[in-house]
Tab-separated table of C-alpha atoms in Angstrom:
chain	number	residue	atom	x	y	z
A	58	MET	CA	0.914	-33.407	16.387
A	59	SER	CA	1.395	-32.125	12.452
A	60	VAL	CA	0.718	-28.662	11.654
A	61	SER	CA	-0.662	-28.539	7.794
A	62	VAL	CA	-0.482	-25.411	5.870
A	63	ILE	CA	-1.438	-23.644	2.201
A	64	ILE	CA	0.566	-20.380	1.483
A	65	LYS	CA	-0.639	-18.186	-1.378
A	66	TRP	CA	1.506	-16.674	-3.315
A	67	GLY	CA	2.754	-15.148	-6.794
A	68	GLY	CA	-1.407	-16.646	-8.143
A	69	GLN	CA	-0.598	-20.096	-6.392
A	70	GLU	CA	-1.354	-22.180	-3.910
A	71	TYR	CA	1.366	-24.104	-1.985
A	72	SER	CA	0.730	-26.804	0.583
A	73	ILE	CA	3.056	-28.124	3.311
A	74	ARG	CA	1.977	-30.966	5.538
A	75	SER	CA	5.645	-32.220	6.899
A	76	LEU	CA	5.589	-29.866	10.085
A	77	SER	CA	5.122	-30.146	13.633
A	78	GLU	CA	3.696	-28.158	16.249
A	79	GLU	CA	7.275	-27.798	17.423
A	80	ASP	CA	9.074	-26.403	14.694
A	81	THR	CA	8.971	-22.477	14.189
A	82	VAL	CA	8.178	-19.735	12.042
A	83	MET	CA	11.488	-20.038	11.272
A	84	ASP	CA	11.247	-23.587	9.615
A	85	LEU	CA	7.933	-22.929	8.078
A	86	LYS	CA	9.552	-20.148	6.095
A	87	GLN	CA	12.966	-23.046	5.047
A	88	SER	CA	9.437	-24.764	4.078
A	89	ILE	CA	8.662	-21.998	1.922
A	90	LYS	CA	11.794	-21.278	0.465
A	91	SER	CA	12.199	-24.796	-0.661
A	92	LEU	CA	9.017	-24.600	-2.470
A	93	THR	CA	9.057	-20.756	-3.842
A	94	GLY	CA	12.652	-20.075	-3.875
A	95	VAL	CA	12.109	-16.509	-1.845
A	96	LEU	CA	14.487	-16.258	1.230
A	97	PRO	CA	13.080	-15.892	4.913
A	98	GLU	CA	13.898	-12.536	5.111
A	99	ARG	CA	12.465	-11.754	2.035
A	100	GLN	CA	9.191	-13.299	3.054
A	101	LYS	CA	6.070	-11.366	4.815
A	102	LEU	CA	2.855	-13.768	5.999
A	103	LEU	CA	-0.179	-11.725	6.225
A	104	GLY	CA	-2.215	-13.316	9.290
A	105	LEU	CA	0.330	-15.006	11.080
A	106	LYS	CA	0.122	-13.165	14.919
A	107	VAL	CA	0.272	-13.617	18.374
A	108	LYS	CA	-1.192	-11.722	20.239
A	109	GLY	CA	-2.057	-8.642	17.455
A	110	LYS	CA	1.619	-8.715	16.600
A	111	PRO	CA	3.290	-10.212	13.549
A	112	ALA	CA	5.147	-13.687	14.911
A	113	GLU	CA	8.462	-14.093	15.334
A	114	ASP	CA	10.850	-16.361	13.866
A	115	LEU	CA	11.269	-18.212	16.866
A	116	VAL	CA	8.030	-19.045	17.836
A	117	LYS	CA	6.808	-22.002	17.708
A	118	LEU	CA	3.897	-23.192	15.621
A	119	GLY	CA	1.689	-24.927	18.134
A	120	SER	CA	1.425	-21.762	20.002
A	121	LEU	CA	-0.141	-20.336	17.049
A	122	LYS	CA	-3.231	-22.624	17.005
A	123	LEU	CA	-3.750	-22.939	13.443
A	124	LYS	CA	-6.750	-24.395	12.143
A	125	PRO	CA	-5.586	-27.971	9.078
A	126	ASN	CA	-5.028	-26.370	6.048
A	127	THR	CA	-4.646	-22.735	7.420
A	128	LYS	CA	-3.781	-21.048	4.327
A	129	ILE	CA	-1.470	-18.364	4.718
A	130	MET	CA	-0.679	-15.231	2.334
A	131	MET	CA	2.647	-14.338	1.702
A	132	MET	CA	4.453	-11.463	0.227
A	133	GLY	CA	8.175	-11.806	-1.316
A	134	THR	CA	9.939	-11.847	-4.104
A	135	ARG	CA	13.056	-14.301	-4.777
A	136	GLU	CA	16.242	-12.589	-5.483
A	137	GLU	CA	16.667	-12.698	-9.518
A	138	GLY	CA	13.031	-11.232	-9.420
A	139	LEU	CA	14.164	-8.320	-7.757
A	140	GLU	CA	15.343	-6.348	-10.539
A	141	GLU	CA	12.523	-6.806	-12.890
A	142	VAL	CA	10.285	-5.734	-9.502
A	143	LEU	CA	12.515	-2.522	-9.599
A	144	ALA	CA	12.908	-2.099	-12.411
A	145	PRO	CA	11.714	1.717	-13.676
A	146	PRO	CA	8.342	2.169	-15.117
A	147	PRO	CA	7.728	1.589	-18.692
A	148	GLU	CA	5.972	3.956	-20.695
A	149	ASN	CA	2.145	3.737	-20.451
A	150	ASP	CA	0.611	5.625	-23.408
A	151	ASP	CA	-2.879	5.437	-21.957
A	152	VAL	CA	-1.383	7.856	-19.044
A	153	VAL	CA	-3.157	11.136	-18.709
A	154	ASN	CA	-0.127	13.799	-19.323
A	155	ASP	CA	-0.561	15.123	-16.025
A	156	PHE	CA	1.153	18.331	-15.767
A	157	ASP	CA	4.312	19.127	-14.229
A	158	ILE	CA	4.962	20.923	-10.695
A	159	GLU	CA	8.714	20.378	-10.286
A	160	GLU	CA	9.237	23.664	-11.085
A	161	GLU	CA	5.954	25.939	-9.887
A	162	VAL	CA	4.985	23.752	-6.554
A	163	ILE	CA	5.853	25.643	-3.902
A	164	GLU	CA	4.379	28.734	-5.388
A	165	VAL	CA	1.124	27.036	-5.640
A	166	GLU	CA	1.314	25.603	-2.247
A	167	ASN	CA	1.858	28.790	-0.034
A	168	ARG	CA	-0.806	30.960	-2.461
A	169	GLU	CA	-3.148	33.088	-0.017
A	170	GLU	CA	-5.742	32.128	-1.932
A	171	ASN	CA	-5.165	28.187	-1.915
A	172	LEU	CA	-4.573	28.299	1.916
A	173	ALA	CA	-7.439	30.124	2.240
A	174	LYS	CA	-9.661	27.689	0.799
A	175	ILE	CA	-7.723	24.790	3.109
A	176	ALA	CA	-8.506	26.011	5.791
A	177	ARG	CA	-12.196	26.850	4.922
A	178	ARG	CA	-12.270	22.726	3.679
A	179	VAL	CA	-11.211	21.695	6.736
A	180	LYS	CA	-13.247	23.419	9.257
A	181	ASP	CA	-16.555	22.387	7.205
A	182	TYR	CA	-15.824	19.076	6.154
A	183	LYS	CA	-16.619	16.104	8.175
A	184	VAL	CA	-14.384	13.034	7.891
A	185	GLU	CA	-16.371	10.013	8.413
A	186	GLU	CA	-14.409	7.940	11.257
A	187	LEU	CA	-14.726	4.068	10.952
A	188	ASN	CA	-12.072	3.744	13.471
A	189	PRO	CA	-10.470	6.021	15.842
A	190	PRO	CA	-6.910	6.581	14.900
A	191	ARG	CA	-4.052	4.117	16.548
A	192	GLU	CA	-1.361	6.385	18.307
A	193	GLY	CA	2.359	4.923	16.377
A	194	LYS	CA	0.658	4.010	12.896
A	195	ARG	CA	1.706	6.078	9.977
A	196	LEU	CA	-0.672	8.020	7.898
A	197	LEU	CA	-1.280	6.503	4.133
A	198	VAL	CA	-4.220	8.343	2.015
A	199	LEU	CA	-5.714	6.644	-1.098
A	200	ASP	CA	-7.659	7.598	-4.147
A	201	VAL	CA	-10.511	5.683	-5.910
A	202	ASP	CA	-10.734	5.674	-9.527
A	203	TYR	CA	-7.570	3.990	-10.974
A	204	THR	CA	-5.708	3.799	-8.080
A	205	LEU	CA	-7.628	1.540	-6.282
A	206	PHE	CA	-10.584	0.555	-9.053
A	207	ASP	CA	-10.730	1.279	-12.707
A	208	HIS	CA	-14.186	3.210	-12.588
A	209	LYS	CA	-14.939	3.065	-16.395
A	210	SER	CA	-14.356	-0.235	-17.702
A	211	CYS	CA	-17.851	-2.461	-18.601
A	212	ALA	CA	-17.876	-5.626	-15.201
A	213	GLU	CA	-20.490	-7.809	-14.359
A	214	THR	CA	-18.859	-7.017	-11.120
A	215	GLY	CA	-16.944	-4.532	-8.934
A	216	GLN	CA	-14.712	-7.214	-7.824
A	217	GLU	CA	-13.831	-7.497	-11.693
A	218	LEU	CA	-12.646	-4.042	-11.665
A	219	MET	CA	-10.718	-4.538	-8.374
A	220	ARG	CA	-6.260	-3.586	-8.865
A	221	PRO	CA	-4.726	-7.279	-8.119
A	222	PHE	CA	-3.322	-7.446	-5.425
A	223	LEU	CA	-5.472	-5.016	-3.314
A	224	HIS	CA	-6.909	-7.216	-0.854
A	225	GLU	CA	-3.194	-8.090	0.042
A	226	PHE	CA	-1.886	-4.647	-0.137
A	227	LEU	CA	-4.889	-3.267	2.305
A	228	THR	CA	-3.639	-6.130	4.528
A	229	SER	CA	0.006	-5.316	4.462
A	230	ALA	CA	-0.214	-1.397	4.706
A	231	TYR	CA	-2.671	-1.928	7.840
A	232	GLU	CA	0.097	-3.583	10.212
A	233	ASP	CA	2.058	0.119	9.811
A	234	TYR	CA	-0.945	2.468	8.486
A	235	ASP	CA	-3.811	4.044	9.339
A	236	ILE	CA	-5.425	4.167	5.669
A	237	VAL	CA	-8.022	6.960	4.681
A	238	ILE	CA	-9.990	6.549	1.660
A	239	TRP	CA	-11.307	9.516	-0.156
A	240	SER	CA	-12.438	10.311	-4.222
A	241	ALA	CA	-11.595	13.681	-6.687
A	242	THR	CA	-15.601	14.232	-6.270
A	243	SER	CA	-15.220	15.648	-2.522
A	244	MET	CA	-11.675	17.363	-2.497
A	245	LYS	CA	-10.895	15.706	0.885
A	246	TRP	CA	-7.464	17.241	0.776
A	247	ILE	CA	-4.280	15.720	3.293
A	248	ASP	CA	-4.635	18.529	5.453
A	249	ALA	CA	-7.989	17.849	6.321
A	250	LYS	CA	-7.667	15.051	8.089
A	251	MET	CA	-5.115	17.747	10.933
A	252	LYS	CA	-8.214	17.393	13.255
A	253	TYR	CA	-5.776	14.538	14.278
A	254	GLU	CA	-2.926	15.864	14.280
A	255	GLU	CA	-1.427	15.028	17.552
A	256	PHE	CA	-1.402	11.443	15.624
A	257	TYR	CA	-0.709	12.989	11.883
A	258	SER	CA	1.784	15.338	10.080
A	259	ARG	CA	3.986	15.987	7.348
A	260	LYS	CA	6.497	13.700	8.538
A	261	ASN	CA	4.078	10.245	8.792
A	262	THR	CA	1.288	11.172	5.996
A	263	ILE	CA	1.663	9.238	2.694
A	264	MET	CA	-1.156	9.696	-0.375
A	265	PHE	CA	-1.158	7.383	-3.557
A	266	ASP	CA	-3.209	9.137	-6.053
A	267	ASP	CA	-3.041	8.774	-10.388
A	268	ILE	CA	-2.836	12.370	-10.861
A	269	GLY	CA	-0.396	14.925	-9.465
A	270	ARG	CA	-2.417	17.467	-9.660
A	271	ASN	CA	-4.564	16.044	-6.090
A	272	PHE	CA	-1.501	16.711	-3.855
A	273	LEU	CA	-0.606	20.075	-5.655
A	274	MET	CA	-0.814	21.730	-1.789
A	275	ASN	CA	1.377	18.094	-0.505
A	276	PRO	CA	3.757	17.872	-2.795
A	277	GLN	CA	6.044	16.020	-0.678
A	278	ASN	CA	3.596	13.584	1.126
A	279	GLY	CA	1.941	12.236	-3.027
A	280	LEU	CA	3.659	9.530	-4.517
A	281	LYS	CA	2.156	9.520	-8.164
A	282	ILE	CA	0.649	5.687	-8.677
A	283	ARG	CA	0.190	4.533	-12.446
A	284	PRO	CA	-3.986	4.504	-13.229
A	285	PHE	CA	-5.292	0.802	-13.425
A	286	MET	CA	-7.389	0.918	-16.885
A	287	LYS	CA	-8.442	-1.508	-19.261
A	288	ALA	CA	-9.232	-3.897	-16.106
A	289	HIS	CA	-9.711	-7.261	-18.572
A	290	LEU	CA	-6.447	-6.457	-20.660
A	291	ASN	CA	-4.032	-5.508	-17.505
A	292	ARG	CA	-5.570	-8.061	-14.447
A	293	GLU	CA	-2.935	-10.503	-15.401
A	294	LYS	CA	0.229	-8.000	-15.654
A	295	ASP	CA	-1.009	-5.228	-13.057
A	296	ARG	CA	2.035	-5.356	-9.673
A	297	GLU	CA	1.913	-1.757	-8.213
A	298	LEU	CA	-0.031	-2.608	-4.968
A	299	TYR	CA	2.158	-5.347	-4.499
A	300	LYS	CA	5.299	-3.567	-4.941
A	301	LEU	CA	3.970	-0.674	-2.868
A	302	ALA	CA	3.451	-3.130	-0.301
A	303	GLN	CA	7.060	-3.895	0.278
A	304	TYR	CA	8.138	0.034	-0.409
A	305	LEU	CA	5.478	0.924	2.114
A	306	GLN	CA	7.086	-1.637	4.644
A	307	GLU	CA	10.247	-0.314	4.741
A	308	ILE	CA	9.258	3.802	4.512
A	309	ALA	CA	7.461	2.854	7.758
A	310	LYS	CA	10.384	2.097	9.680
A	311	LEU	CA	11.419	5.865	9.394
A	312	GLU	CA	10.128	8.521	11.340
A	313	ASP	CA	10.199	11.443	9.486
A	314	PHE	CA	8.944	10.970	5.421
A	315	THR	CA	9.734	14.680	5.230
A	316	GLY	CA	13.329	13.481	3.270
A	317	LEU	CA	12.099	11.289	0.962
A	318	ASN	CA	11.405	11.761	-2.696
A	319	HIS	CA	8.126	9.801	-3.613
A	320	LYS	CA	8.915	10.020	-7.182
A	321	HIS	CA	12.173	8.250	-6.985
A	322	TRP	CA	10.117	4.630	-5.003
A	323	GLU	CA	11.031	2.236	-7.304
A	324	ARG	CA	14.959	2.612	-7.038
C-alpha cells in the first residue's frame, strides 16, 4: 500500500506520494532530500514517533500507521545555508543596551543580600505545575515578553504577535527538555525551581531571556536572545527560535552544561 505525506519546511509544503509501507524512515528522508536539498542527517522530523520516541531510520513506514497526507514538520538546514544560519548576529538598533555583567557577575551573584532574597522567594513562591518533571530531561526556562511574543505591537489576535517558529521550537525542545515559562513581572528566578532538585540543577538548566540582568544570579545558565519587536515588520525574517532549537538539540547530549558559554551559541 502506498504512503502519502506532506512535509512542511521553510514555510512551504512538499507532497511525497512515491513511498510504500515497506519503505523506511530513511527512504522518506531521501525523498525529502530530493525535494528540499536537506541531507538526511540534518533532518529532524517532528511528530514521527514509535512508542513515544523518535522513529529510527530503519523503521518501516507501515508500522507508523500514518494517515493519508499526514503533515510532518521538518527542521533542518541545507549545507549551503549553514554559514548564514550560524553567522554572528547583526547589530540591531532596536535592542536595548543591557548592561554588561561580565566584570560584576561573580560579585552580584554571591552577595549575601541577593542570596537572602532568592532564599525567601524560593520559600514563599508557589510554582504552578501543569505537568510533573520527567526524569532524565534537561530544563528550559523561557521568558515571554520579547522572547516568545512581541507584547507591545498592535494586532487583532495574539497569534499575529507570536514569534516565528514558536510551535516548532516548543515541539522540538520538549523532546529533550521540561519547560518552565516565567515573566519578569513576578520574578521567578531559576533557583525557584530548585524544589525539584532531584531533577534539575545548574548542570542541566538553560534559560532564554532578552534581558541579561534577568539571569544575573544564574549567569552560567542564561542565554540572551534577541528581542522580538515590531512583529509586523520582522515576522518574515526572524529565525531566532529556529536556530535555537538546533542549539538545544546539540547540548541536550551533554551531561553537564556548566562548561558551556552560551554567549557563543551561534558559533
